[in-house]
Each structure stands twice: as structure tokens, then as C-alpha cells.
């Protein structure tokens, strides 16, 4: 049966206190200094996240000596190149425009679901958002830079800095990319987000956007691009953003893992019986979603959801499922996604020391009257 409701299954939602309260219109706070906030559940029902509700994840205070004005911003391009130079905002505007819909997820999203719990920001489901980004391909910038043949990585520096943890040396936010990812035409230096100039929260005037990778790669307030002949070993590269398993193995965090969630109805909703429309999103690093399935019996049997709306390589895919008629009583529903490369969302997240890539199926509880 296909779903007729367009989004949130509102007709079925019984009037509980939860549903009559005004919808939250601001981020769900996680921390104030540095500023961290999740996209509120009400905004996780839309394919594009409105800019003011796009999650924010800063490691440091906002850049201090800071003029985010487009007329004066310069990006230093240096390192293993024959012609170190400064790139102005206008230089970027003169390069071909590239526009891409990209879902960005923080590597720590859903950290609070891990058992046993791990330290760090206890993110719920909202450290993920989607925007249409416009900018210049980094490849076009690198083409004019004349890289030395032994170059292996490109390093990106944000204009923000501080102590990443008490006692550690003051440093900028620094992340590197392998040359092949940096040279991919879809890796962009973005200056627009959903058709508007970037705001300071999201990296004004320019940030990197690395589609398909967890958010840490998309360096905000980009002020320096350095070509390296040796792999970068900085704090946010080899100490943080590393998946460290219980057995001591480790690997760097890179592409987003296949994942889905149910955004409507809300967890713990009380609903009238009949057909209940379930909907949500599914995404996976650099591949498209092939299938989303739902189970109401703890994973014994699965039914396929309808995929709808835009389907692009780097953005999440909306899905709907008409479930019913649902019997009275308490139900636990789970969703799982599969991508076009055959990766399937696991039932349980794999525990790791720093709580990254938490993508296990999550349970939605519903009571049907
Ligand atoms: N300069 C700078 N860039 C940064 C960060 C940062 O703290 N400083 N945080 C990174 C992380 S961990 C994430 S998840 C994304 C979040 O981008 P957003 O705040 O626009 O959602 O930015 C990344 N880029
Ligand atoms: Mo992040």
C-alpha cells in the first residue's frame, strides 16, 4: 500500500500535550561555548533544512579577530606548489559555479545511543541536516596552483582557534584530505547555502564542503589551503575523528555510513488505529539509497518503504510507509537502509571509544489506541 500523506502523519496524531505545544523554532542546545546545537525534531521532517535550523558544531569560539566580509577575505594557497598566492572572494566567484544538495552529518550524531556510554557531546538524532550548497570546485583552484609531484594531501585551516582540550597547545581547526578527494569536482569551496550567503555559524564567508564525508572534513571559515608532501598528523586528524574499537584497532573517520531514521510520527506518540503513515530519511556517504525497510517485530520480518522526493548522490532520501491497520497496543518500529553498493544499516552500532559513526537501527515506540 502506498502512502497518501505527503509528510508528517498528522491526521492520525491524537491531541496530546506534546502535539498542541508550539513547534520549536530554534536549535536544540547541546553547548554554548563553543556553540553546538542540533536540528530540532520538527525540522527533521523536511528534505532541506532551513538555514537557521541547520545544526551547528564548533570546536572553538567563533573566530576572534574576524571580518567575514567578502570584499577583504583572502585564502592563502601555499605549501608544495611553485606559485604560493592569495585567493580573493572575487576570484572564487569568477570560477564556474557548482551547486549540490548535500546532507551533512556530524560523526558524533546519535552518540548518546551507544552502550556503554562514551564521553563527548551526547548528540541525539539532530546532528544531521541538508542544504543546497553553491561554490567553486576546489579542483579549479588547485588546477592553477601547480602542485609538486610528491604532493599527497591538501590541508585546510579555519580562522577559529583555541585549546582543543585543557592543557593542549592552542591551534587552529585543521583537517586534511587525500589529493584524489580534494581534486574531485564535487569538493567545493562554498559561498552560498540554500541560495543565501553563508552565515557566520556555518563558516562565512567561505567553507569547504566535502560531500559524502562526515561533517568534520568540511572546514568552516577557510583561510588557508596548504599542499603537503607528508600525511597530516594533527589533533583533529589522528587523535580525534578516529574510530578506535575495543580490540585496539583503529581507522580514520571518512565517509558517512549508511543510516536511516523515522522522523514521523514522533517517538512515544499516541495514535488512533487505522493506517499510520511512517516517514523519515535515509542516507549513505557517496552512494544513493536503494531500499528502506521497516520492521514491527524486532527485525524478524521487513516491509519495503516507498522512496520519494529528490534522489541525489549526496543528499538523504525521503521515504514513506503506510503501516496498518495497526493493532491496538504498544509497538516498536525500526527502519534500516541499504545503499546501491549493498551496504546495509546494522541492527546495532559498533561501539568505539570516541563514539563516532553511530548508525545502528533505532527503535520508535508507538501506542495505538
Ligand atoms: N573551522 C572549523 N570548521 C569546522 C568545525 C570547526 O569547529 N571549525 N567543525 C566541523 C564539524 S565536526 C562539523 S560536524 C561541521 C559542522 O558544520 P555546521 O556547523 O555548519 O553544521 O563543521 C566542521 N568544520
Ligand atoms: Mo562533527
mmCIF file of C-alpha atoms and ligand atoms in Angstrom, residues 34-37 39 54-63 104-109 123 127-129 133 156-161 172-175 193 198-203 207-208 214-223 236 241 356, ligand 1:
data_model
loop_
_atom_site.group_PDB
_atom_site.id
_atom_site.type_symbol
_atom_site.label_atom_id
_atom_site.label_comp_id
_atom_site.label_asym_id
_atom_site.label_seq_id
_atom_site.Cartn_x
_atom_site.Cartn_y
_atom_site.Cartn_z
ATOM 1 C CA UNK A 34 31.793 26.528 21.882
ATOM 2 C CA UNK A 35 28.408 26.744 20.206
ATOM 3 C CA UNK A 36 26.815 23.388 19.443
ATOM 4 C CA UNK A 37 23.164 22.809 18.601
ATOM 5 C CA UNK A 39 18.415 20.495 14.304
ATOM 6 C CA UNK A 54 20.837 23.634 10.299
ATOM 7 C CA UNK A 55 22.822 22.020 13.130
ATOM 8 C CA UNK A 56 25.953 23.819 14.367
ATOM 9 C CA UNK A 57 29.106 22.146 15.570
ATOM 10 C CA UNK A 58 32.045 24.335 16.643
ATOM 11 C CA UNK A 59 35.186 23.155 18.433
ATOM 12 C CA UNK A 60 36.359 26.644 19.348
ATOM 13 C CA UNK A 61 34.768 30.036 19.943
ATOM 14 C CA UNK A 62 33.830 31.835 16.745
ATOM 15 C CA UNK A 63 36.909 33.327 15.028
ATOM 16 C CA UNK A 104 25.988 16.767 6.356
ATOM 17 C CA UNK A 105 26.161 14.602 9.440
ATOM 18 C CA UNK A 106 28.420 15.111 12.433
ATOM 19 C CA UNK A 107 30.472 11.978 13.121
ATOM 20 C CA UNK A 108 29.158 12.084 16.704
ATOM 21 C CA UNK A 109 25.469 12.119 15.739
ATOM 22 C CA UNK A 123 24.075 14.011 20.452
ATOM 23 C CA UNK A 127 23.368 16.468 14.271
ATOM 24 C CA UNK A 128 22.446 15.989 10.617
ATOM 25 C CA UNK A 129 20.984 18.462 8.098
ATOM 26 C CA UNK A 133 25.483 24.443 -1.394
ATOM 27 C CA UNK A 156 42.695 23.198 5.213
ATOM 28 C CA UNK A 157 42.782 25.751 8.002
ATOM 29 C CA UNK A 158 39.818 27.513 9.582
ATOM 30 C CA UNK A 159 40.092 31.012 11.085
ATOM 31 C CA UNK A 160 39.000 29.691 14.516
ATOM 32 C CA UNK A 161 41.479 28.577 17.153
ATOM 33 C CA UNK A 172 43.545 26.356 14.551
ATOM 34 C CA UNK A 173 40.940 23.951 13.286
ATOM 35 C CA UNK A 174 42.949 21.948 10.750
ATOM 36 C CA UNK A 175 41.936 18.990 8.591
ATOM 37 C CA UNK A 193 23.837 27.832 1.440
ATOM 38 C CA UNK A 198 26.843 31.736 4.272
ATOM 39 C CA UNK A 199 26.178 32.891 7.819
ATOM 40 C CA UNK A 200 28.965 33.137 10.398
ATOM 41 C CA UNK A 201 27.674 29.994 12.170
ATOM 42 C CA UNK A 202 28.219 27.933 9.046
ATOM 43 C CA UNK A 203 31.603 29.362 8.062
ATOM 44 C CA UNK A 207 33.855 26.962 3.804
ATOM 45 C CA UNK A 208 34.819 23.643 2.373
ATOM 46 C CA UNK A 214 31.188 13.256 7.898
ATOM 47 C CA UNK A 215 30.998 16.955 8.768
ATOM 48 C CA UNK A 216 34.477 17.339 10.306
ATOM 49 C CA UNK A 217 36.004 17.416 6.790
ATOM 50 C CA UNK A 218 34.012 20.489 5.735
ATOM 51 C CA UNK A 219 36.279 23.169 7.239
ATOM 52 C CA UNK A 220 34.468 26.433 8.032
ATOM 53 C CA UNK A 221 35.963 29.973 7.795
ATOM 54 C CA UNK A 222 38.507 28.632 5.317
ATOM 55 C CA UNK A 223 41.621 30.837 5.363
ATOM 56 C CA UNK A 236 41.536 16.641 14.625
ATOM 57 C CA UNK A 241 37.875 11.597 14.316
ATOM 58 C CA UNK A 356 31.645 8.002 16.046
HETATM 59 N N1 LIG B 1 36.820 25.819 11.168
HETATM 60 C C1 LIG B 1 36.021 24.839 11.635
HETATM 61 N N2 LIG B 1 35.423 24.035 10.735
HETATM 62 C C2 LIG B 1 34.617 23.028 11.146
HETATM 63 C C3 LIG B 1 34.418 22.773 12.525
HETATM 64 C C4 LIG B 1 35.071 23.638 13.447
HETATM 65 O O1 LIG B 1 34.931 23.508 14.675
HETATM 66 N N3 LIG B 1 35.859 24.662 12.963
HETATM 67 N N4 LIG B 1 33.620 21.723 12.927
HETATM 68 C C5 LIG B 1 33.472 20.637 11.961
HETATM 69 C C6 LIG B 1 32.464 19.651 12.335
HETATM 70 S S1 LIG B 1 32.932 18.485 13.471
HETATM 71 C C7 LIG B 1 31.245 19.581 11.720
HETATM 72 S S2 LIG B 1 30.167 18.341 12.088
HETATM 73 C C8 LIG B 1 30.838 20.595 10.727
HETATM 74 C C9 LIG B 1 29.544 21.251 11.146
HETATM 75 O O2 LIG B 1 29.169 22.263 10.251
HETATM 76 P P1 LIG B 1 27.973 23.223 10.647
HETATM 77 O O3 LIG B 1 28.293 23.840 11.975
HETATM 78 O O4 LIG B 1 27.837 24.219 9.549
HETATM 79 O O5 LIG B 1 26.768 22.337 10.746
HETATM 80 O O6 LIG B 1 31.806 21.624 10.573
HETATM 81 C C10 LIG B 1 33.143 21.159 10.580
HETATM 82 N N5 LIG B 1 34.012 22.260 10.226
#
